[in-house]
């Protein structure tokens, strides 16, 4: 997780939180959060990087649409990141 960009970490969180994570849905979620357009040239290469690192699994919905799900390693990395953040950020205090 330490070698990921902030954008790549955000991709992991969005994939983890969506019921049906596919490229367009991920793009829309990030655009809503960032309040700006996320270009395909940024989105898909970063998704491919997460697949190559074993954090995300890529599947096919149809000829034009890929699905993305967290791999077991991706879930472990997210859980570890949340634990690390929690030791520094106390939102209740």
Coordinates of N, CA and C in Angstrom, one line a residue:
X1 N 0.8 -1.2 0.0 CA 0.0 0.0 0.0 C 0.9 1.3 0.0
X2 N 2.1 1.2 0.6 CA 2.9 2.3 0.7 C 3.4 2.8 -0.6
X3 N 3.4 2.0 -1.7 CA 3.9 2.4 -3.0 C 2.8 2.9 -3.9
X4 N 1.6 2.9 -3.4 CA 0.5 3.4 -4.3 C 0.3 4.9 -4.2
X5 N -0.2 5.4 -5.3 CA -0.6 6.9 -5.3 C -1.9 7.1 -4.5
X6 N -2.2 8.3 -4.2 CA -3.4 8.6 -3.5 C -4.6 8.2 -4.4
X7 N -4.5 8.4 -5.7 CA -5.5 8.0 -6.6 C -5.7 6.5 -6.6
X8 N -4.7 5.8 -6.6 CA -4.8 4.3 -6.6 C -5.4 3.8 -5.3
X9 N -5.1 4.5 -4.2 CA -5.8 4.1 -2.9 C -7.3 4.4 -3.0
X10 N -7.6 5.6 -3.6 CA -9.0 5.9 -3.7 C -9.7 4.9 -4.6
X11 N -9.1 4.4 -5.6 CA -9.7 3.4 -6.5 C -10.0 2.1 -5.6
X12 N -9.1 1.7 -4.8 CA -9.3 0.6 -3.9 C -10.6 0.8 -3.0
X13 N -10.6 2.0 -2.4 CA -11.8 2.2 -1.6 C -13.1 2.2 -2.3
X14 N -13.1 2.8 -3.5 CA -14.3 2.9 -4.3 C -14.7 1.4 -4.8
X15 N -13.8 0.7 -5.2 CA -14.1 -0.7 -5.6 C -14.6 -1.5 -4.5
X16 N -14.1 -1.3 -3.3 CA -14.5 -2.0 -2.1 C -16.0 -1.6 -1.7
X17 N -16.3 -0.4 -2.0 CA -17.6 0.2 -1.6 C -18.8 0.0 -2.6
X18 N -18.4 -0.3 -3.8 CA -19.5 -0.4 -4.8 C -20.1 -1.8 -4.9
X19 N -21.4 -1.9 -5.2 CA -22.0 -3.2 -5.3 C -21.6 -3.9 -6.6
X20 N -21.5 -3.1 -7.7 CA -21.2 -3.6 -9.0 C -20.1 -2.8 -9.6
X21 N -18.8 -3.0 -9.1 CA -17.7 -2.1 -9.6 C -17.3 -2.4 -11.0
X22 N -17.6 -1.5 -11.9 CA -17.1 -1.6 -13.3 C -16.6 -0.2 -13.6
X23 N -15.9 -0.1 -14.7 CA -15.1 1.1 -15.0 C -15.9 2.4 -14.9
X24 N -17.1 2.4 -15.6 CA -17.9 3.6 -15.6 C -18.4 4.0 -14.2
X25 N -18.9 3.0 -13.4 CA -19.3 3.3 -12.1 C -18.2 3.8 -11.2
X26 N -17.0 3.2 -11.3 CA -15.9 3.7 -10.6 C -15.6 5.1 -11.0
X27 N -15.5 5.4 -12.3 CA -15.3 6.7 -12.8 C -16.3 7.8 -12.2
X28 N -17.5 7.4 -12.2 CA -18.6 8.3 -11.7 C -18.4 8.6 -10.3
X29 N -18.1 7.6 -9.5 CA -17.9 7.8 -8.0 C -16.8 8.7 -7.8
X30 N -15.6 8.5 -8.5 CA -14.5 9.4 -8.3 C -14.7 10.8 -8.7
X31 N -15.5 11.0 -9.8 CA -15.8 12.3 -10.3 C -16.7 13.1 -9.3
X32 N -17.6 12.4 -8.7 CA -18.4 13.0 -7.7 C -17.6 13.4 -6.5
X33 N -16.6 12.6 -6.1 CA -15.8 12.9 -4.9 C -14.8 14.0 -5.3
X34 N -14.1 13.9 -6.4 CA -13.1 14.9 -6.8 C -13.7 16.2 -7.4
X35 N -15.0 16.1 -7.7 CA -15.7 17.3 -8.3 C -15.0 17.8 -9.6
X36 N -14.5 16.8 -10.3 CA -13.9 17.1 -11.6 C -13.9 15.8 -12.5
X37 N -13.7 16.0 -13.8 CA -13.7 14.8 -14.6 C -12.4 13.9 -14.4
X38 N -12.7 12.7 -14.4 CA -11.6 11.7 -14.4 C -11.5 11.1 -15.8
X39 N -10.4 11.3 -16.4 CA -10.2 10.9 -17.8 C -9.9 9.4 -17.9
X40 N -10.3 8.8 -18.9 CA -10.0 7.3 -19.2 C -8.5 7.1 -19.1
X41 N -7.7 8.0 -19.6 CA -6.3 7.8 -19.7 C -5.7 7.8 -18.3
X42 N -6.4 8.3 -17.3 CA -5.9 8.2 -15.9 C -6.5 7.0 -15.2
X43 N -7.8 6.7 -15.5 CA -8.5 5.7 -14.7 C -8.0 4.3 -15.1
X44 N -8.0 3.9 -16.4 CA -7.7 2.5 -16.7 C -6.3 2.1 -16.5
X45 N -5.3 2.9 -16.8 CA -3.9 2.5 -16.5 C -3.7 2.3 -15.0
X46 N -4.4 3.1 -14.2 CA -4.2 2.9 -12.7 C -5.0 1.6 -12.3
X47 N -6.1 1.3 -12.9 CA -6.8 0.1 -12.5 C -5.9 -1.1 -13.0
X48 N -5.3 -1.0 -14.1 CA -4.4 -2.1 -14.6 C -3.2 -2.3 -13.7
X49 N -2.7 -1.2 -13.1 CA -1.6 -1.3 -12.2 C -2.0 -2.0 -10.9
X50 N -3.2 -1.7 -10.4 CA -3.7 -2.4 -9.2 C -3.9 -3.9 -9.5
X51 N -4.3 -4.3 -10.7 CA -4.5 -5.7 -11.1 C -3.1 -6.3 -11.2
X52 N -2.1 -5.6 -11.8 CA -0.8 -6.2 -11.8 C -0.1 -6.4 -10.5
X53 N -0.5 -5.6 -9.5 CA 0.1 -5.7 -8.1 C -0.7 -6.7 -7.3
X54 N -1.7 -7.3 -7.9 CA -2.5 -8.4 -7.2 C -3.5 -7.8 -6.2
X55 N -3.8 -6.5 -6.3 CA -4.7 -5.9 -5.3 C -6.2 -6.0 -5.8
X56 N -6.3 -6.1 -7.1 CA -7.7 -6.0 -7.7 C -7.7 -7.2 -8.8
X57 N -8.9 -7.8 -8.9 CA -9.1 -8.8 -10.0 C -10.0 -8.2 -11.0
X58 N -9.7 -8.4 -12.3 CA -10.4 -7.8 -13.4 C -11.1 -9.0 -14.1
X59 N -12.4 -8.7 -14.4 CA -13.2 -9.7 -15.1 C -14.0 -9.0 -16.2
X60 N -14.7 -9.8 -17.0 CA -15.4 -9.2 -18.1 C -16.9 -9.3 -17.9
X61 N -17.6 -8.2 -18.1 CA -19.1 -8.2 -18.0 C -19.6 -8.5 -19.4
X62 N -19.1 -7.8 -20.4 CA -19.4 -8.0 -21.8 C -18.1 -7.5 -22.6
X63 N -18.3 -7.4 -23.9 CA -17.1 -7.1 -24.8 C -16.5 -5.7 -24.5
X64 N -17.3 -4.8 -23.9 CA -16.8 -3.4 -23.7 C -16.7 -3.1 -22.2
X65 N -17.2 -4.0 -21.3 CA -17.2 -3.6 -19.9 C -16.5 -4.6 -19.1
X66 N -15.5 -4.1 -18.3 CA -14.8 -4.9 -17.3 C -15.3 -4.7 -15.9
X67 N -15.3 -5.7 -15.1 CA -15.6 -5.6 -13.7 C -14.3 -5.6 -12.9
X68 N -14.4 -5.0 -11.8 CA -13.2 -4.9 -10.9 C -13.6 -5.3 -9.5
X69 N -12.9 -6.2 -8.8 CA -13.2 -6.6 -7.5 C -11.9 -6.6 -6.7
X70 N -12.0 -6.4 -5.4 CA -10.8 -6.5 -4.6 C -10.4 -7.9 -4.5
X71 N -9.1 -8.1 -4.7 CA -8.5 -9.4 -4.4 C -8.3 -9.6 -2.9
X72 N -8.1 -10.8 -2.5 CA -7.9 -11.0 -1.1 C -6.8 -10.1 -0.5
X73 N -5.7 -10.0 -1.3 CA -4.6 -9.1 -0.9 C -5.0 -7.6 -0.8
X74 N -5.9 -7.2 -1.7 CA -6.4 -5.8 -1.7 C -7.2 -5.6 -0.4
X75 N -8.0 -6.5 0.0 CA -8.8 -6.4 1.2 C -7.9 -6.3 2.4
X76 N -6.9 -7.2 2.5 CA -5.9 -7.1 3.6 C -5.2 -5.8 3.6
X77 N -4.8 -5.3 2.5 CA -4.1 -4.0 2.4 C -5.0 -2.8 2.9
X78 N -6.3 -2.9 2.5 CA -7.2 -1.8 2.9 C -7.4 -1.9 4.4
X79 N -7.6 -3.1 4.9 CA -7.8 -3.3 6.4 C -6.6 -2.8 7.2
X80 N -5.4 -3.1 6.7 CA -4.2 -2.6 7.4 C -4.1 -1.1 7.3
X81 N -4.4 -0.5 6.2 CA -4.4 0.9 6.0 C -5.4 1.6 7.0
X82 N -6.6 1.1 7.1 CA -7.6 1.6 8.0 C -7.1 1.5 9.5
X83 N -6.5 0.4 9.8 CA -5.9 0.3 11.2 C -4.8 1.3 11.4
X84 N -4.0 1.5 10.5 CA -2.9 2.5 10.6 C -3.4 3.9 10.7
X85 N -4.4 4.2 9.9 CA -5.1 5.6 10.0 C -5.7 5.8 11.3
X86 N -6.4 4.8 11.8 CA -7.1 4.9 13.1 C -6.2 5.2 14.3
X87 N -5.0 4.8 14.2 CA -4.1 5.1 15.3 C -3.7 6.6 15.3
X88 N -3.9 7.3 14.2 CA -3.5 8.7 14.1 C -4.7 9.7 14.1
X89 N -5.9 9.2 13.6 CA -7.0 10.0 13.4 C -8.1 9.5 14.3
X90 N -8.5 10.4 15.2 CA -9.6 10.1 16.2 C -10.8 11.0 15.8
X91 N -11.7 10.5 15.0 CA -12.8 11.3 14.5 C -13.9 11.5 15.6
X92 N -13.8 10.8 16.7 CA -14.8 10.9 17.7 C -14.3 11.8 18.8
X93 N -13.1 12.2 18.8 CA -12.5 13.0 19.9 C -12.4 14.4 19.6

